[in-house]
Amino acid sequence: TASCGTDGEWTGAITHLGYPLFFKENYLHKVYGNYPANYQIQSTECRGVMKGAGKSLAILNEKLIYKSRYGICKYDGSLPVDISLQFGGIKYSAVDIDEDGQAVGAVAGTNGNKYYISMKSEADDSWYLIVYDSLSELWHKEDDMRVDAFASVDGEMYFIDHKDHQLRTVFGSGTEDTSMVDWFVETGIIGTQTKEGGYTAQLPGKKYVSQLIVRMALSFGS
């Protein structure tokens, strides 16, 4: 048993890189040692897990990601770093009160190189499923799915739908509908080829396109 002199309630706990971590909203407590006689607790004042967002803790490629009061943080063992600046002025809260009066909050899981989190937007008071791609460092808003729990098994991401409490999958495993979504991108004339006498010929000098830069304007919700 150990006592900690920091203020506030405990908001989350997880094991990361072999160390138990315990969070409050403004503190991180890291437990060192391998037997009771040498246990030590290091307390760091930093952006901790937001109250009600204990289920947002998830490990992605050896990095710990979670919902803090001020945004989404990534922790690599030193200090948390905010990775949600792309949200702009839109704030996402972690806590909602269910029909039983219990505080329920943001829920997250990881699969491959992606971090999935279900949380509520304060802009319209609606829940959304938002995905962070660690390779491109981009965020994508998937849809208005509210999730109660995530689990990654054999390359598939499973989740429980809050609306009907059904078990569903992100990538569609086990469903009969395997059809692809129809889509295409069409450009103007690139201009590297000419038509002469009914056939296509290369331009002089064997010119070729080395890079395409595409700019797109999409309507809201696309």
XYZ file of C-alpha atoms in Angstrom:
222
model
C 0.000 0.000 0.000
C 1.255 3.469 -0.879
C -0.194 6.924 -0.419
C 0.090 9.753 -2.938
C -0.108 13.399 -1.937
C -1.592 14.659 -5.201
C -5.070 16.126 -5.516
C -7.951 14.672 -7.459
C -9.542 11.344 -8.264
C -7.877 8.479 -10.095
C -8.937 8.574 -13.746
C -7.102 5.686 -15.426
C -4.461 2.971 -15.209
C -2.465 0.882 -17.677
C 0.821 -1.009 -17.995
C 3.223 0.613 -20.459
C 6.727 -0.664 -21.300
C 6.633 -2.862 -18.210
C 5.674 -0.141 -15.725
C 2.259 0.345 -14.092
C 0.979 3.861 -14.744
C -1.784 5.529 -12.748
C -3.382 8.783 -13.876
C -5.253 11.717 -12.461
C -6.396 14.632 -14.593
C -3.212 16.569 -13.874
C -0.809 13.895 -12.680
C 0.967 10.752 -13.821
C 2.195 8.231 -11.238
C 4.742 5.669 -12.450
C 5.599 2.657 -10.295
C 9.200 1.386 -10.328
C 10.633 -1.752 -8.747
C 10.270 -5.517 -9.046
C 9.477 -6.510 -5.443
C 7.806 -4.684 -2.520
C 10.983 -3.665 -0.719
C 12.162 -1.487 -3.624
C 8.877 -0.164 -4.984
C 9.047 3.546 -5.779
C 6.424 5.910 -7.169
C 7.425 8.784 -9.404
C 4.809 11.541 -9.609
C 4.802 13.935 -12.569
C 2.541 16.952 -12.896
C 1.347 16.877 -16.505
C -1.722 16.408 -18.697
C -3.287 13.219 -17.378
C -6.362 11.227 -18.343
C -9.609 13.192 -18.285
C -12.166 12.067 -15.739
C -14.425 9.472 -17.348
C -11.932 8.706 -20.151
C -10.128 5.778 -18.554
C -11.118 3.580 -21.503
C -9.340 5.941 -23.916
C -5.952 4.558 -22.824
C -4.464 2.440 -25.620
C -0.962 1.519 -26.804
C -0.084 2.194 -30.443
C 3.362 1.157 -31.691
C 4.895 1.299 -28.206
C 3.374 4.761 -27.600
C 0.562 5.365 -25.102
C -2.331 7.509 -26.351
C -5.212 8.828 -24.260
C -7.822 11.585 -23.929
C -6.812 14.425 -21.655
C -8.974 17.373 -20.715
C -7.166 19.488 -23.302
C -6.932 17.054 -26.225
C -5.447 13.712 -27.280
C -1.998 13.042 -25.826
C 0.790 10.673 -26.833
C 3.181 9.438 -24.138
C 6.493 7.723 -24.916
C 7.894 7.475 -21.400
C 9.037 11.057 -20.945
C 6.249 13.654 -21.129
C 2.854 13.684 -22.901
C 2.621 15.511 -26.249
C -0.616 16.848 -27.761
C -1.339 15.238 -31.165
C -4.827 16.700 -31.717
C -4.030 20.240 -32.849
C -5.796 19.452 -36.153
C -9.136 19.594 -34.318
C -8.863 23.382 -34.378
C -11.419 25.084 -32.192
C -13.683 22.040 -31.879
C -13.513 20.563 -28.393
C -14.333 16.961 -27.566
C -15.452 16.131 -24.068
C -14.890 12.739 -22.553
C -17.867 12.428 -20.247
C -21.586 11.955 -20.701
C -24.218 10.904 -18.176
C -26.138 7.756 -19.100
C -29.714 6.813 -18.193
C -28.510 5.338 -14.895
C -26.793 8.572 -13.889
C -23.326 7.104 -14.392
C -20.506 9.062 -16.045
C -19.400 7.381 -19.254
C -16.668 8.760 -21.453
C -14.360 8.404 -24.423
C -13.499 4.855 -25.493
C -10.513 3.924 -27.665
C -8.660 1.003 -29.208
C -5.787 0.369 -31.610
C -5.365 -1.781 -34.686
C -2.266 -1.812 -36.855
C -1.050 1.767 -37.111
C -4.364 3.386 -36.208
C -5.911 4.680 -32.998
C -9.729 4.624 -32.876
C -11.556 6.817 -30.368
C -15.261 7.397 -29.802
C -15.980 10.736 -28.091
C -18.510 13.542 -27.957
C -18.155 16.857 -29.757
C -19.093 19.936 -27.765
C -19.893 21.732 -31.045
C -23.107 19.768 -31.671
C -23.303 17.536 -28.577
C -22.981 14.415 -30.775
C -20.733 11.364 -30.571
C -18.237 10.535 -33.344
C -15.776 7.797 -34.224
C -12.450 9.453 -35.044
C -9.307 7.678 -36.268
C -5.651 8.708 -35.972
C -3.198 7.284 -38.522
C 0.250 7.230 -36.916
C 2.050 6.857 -40.264
C 0.566 9.959 -41.898
C -0.216 11.683 -38.564
C -3.664 12.528 -39.926
C -7.050 12.423 -38.170
C -10.199 11.201 -39.938
C -13.787 11.480 -38.722
C -15.404 8.164 -39.667
C -19.066 8.590 -38.694
C -21.397 9.209 -35.754
C -20.857 5.784 -34.201
C -20.824 5.706 -30.400
C -18.788 2.807 -29.045
C -18.929 1.126 -25.637
C -15.787 -1.010 -26.022
C -13.072 -1.954 -28.535
C -11.062 -5.156 -29.015
C -8.482 -5.997 -31.690
C -8.258 -9.708 -32.603
C -6.400 -11.303 -35.536
C -6.166 -8.071 -37.496
C -9.850 -7.160 -37.079
C -11.169 -4.359 -34.878
C -14.316 -5.340 -32.990
C -16.530 -2.900 -31.117
C -19.854 -2.787 -29.268
C -22.396 -0.374 -30.730
C -23.890 1.786 -27.968
C -27.270 2.055 -29.717
C -28.199 -1.627 -29.851
C -25.306 -3.258 -27.918
C -24.450 -5.403 -30.960
C -20.923 -6.614 -31.682
C -19.661 -5.135 -34.963
C -16.425 -4.975 -36.937
C -14.540 -2.089 -38.498
C -13.215 -4.007 -41.518
C -16.314 -6.135 -42.157
C -15.113 -9.610 -41.197
C -17.902 -12.166 -40.932
C -20.385 -10.222 -43.045
C -21.899 -11.271 -46.346
C -21.614 -7.810 -47.879
C -18.042 -7.613 -49.193
C -18.711 -5.219 -52.059
C -16.343 -2.315 -52.484
C -17.434 1.304 -52.379
C -17.503 2.744 -55.904
C -15.351 5.833 -56.308
C -12.968 7.404 -58.784
C -10.788 10.440 -59.338
C -10.653 12.098 -62.761
C -8.059 14.652 -63.797
C -7.801 16.957 -66.756
C -5.433 16.273 -69.666
C -1.957 15.696 -68.285
C -0.317 16.666 -71.567
C 2.564 14.212 -71.847
C 1.268 12.367 -74.895
C 0.019 13.339 -78.365
C -2.184 11.509 -80.830
C -0.830 11.170 -84.341
C -2.552 9.136 -87.017
C -4.747 7.222 -84.604
C -2.061 6.150 -82.160
C -0.456 7.648 -79.063
C 3.146 8.826 -79.236
C 5.477 10.069 -76.519
C 6.534 13.695 -76.525
C 10.075 14.501 -77.706
C 12.792 14.031 -75.140
C 10.881 11.193 -73.457
C 9.359 13.577 -70.954
C 7.371 12.071 -68.094
C 5.435 13.124 -65.017
C 7.477 12.783 -61.841
C 4.964 14.227 -59.399
C 1.265 15.102 -59.189
C 0.001 17.655 -56.690
C -3.749 17.442 -56.102
C -5.814 20.094 -54.345
C -9.393 19.265 -53.414
C -12.294 21.168 -51.893
C -14.810 18.849 -50.228
C -18.148 19.731 -48.752
C -18.625 19.311 -44.998
C -19.126 15.669 -44.053
C -17.508 14.245 -47.190
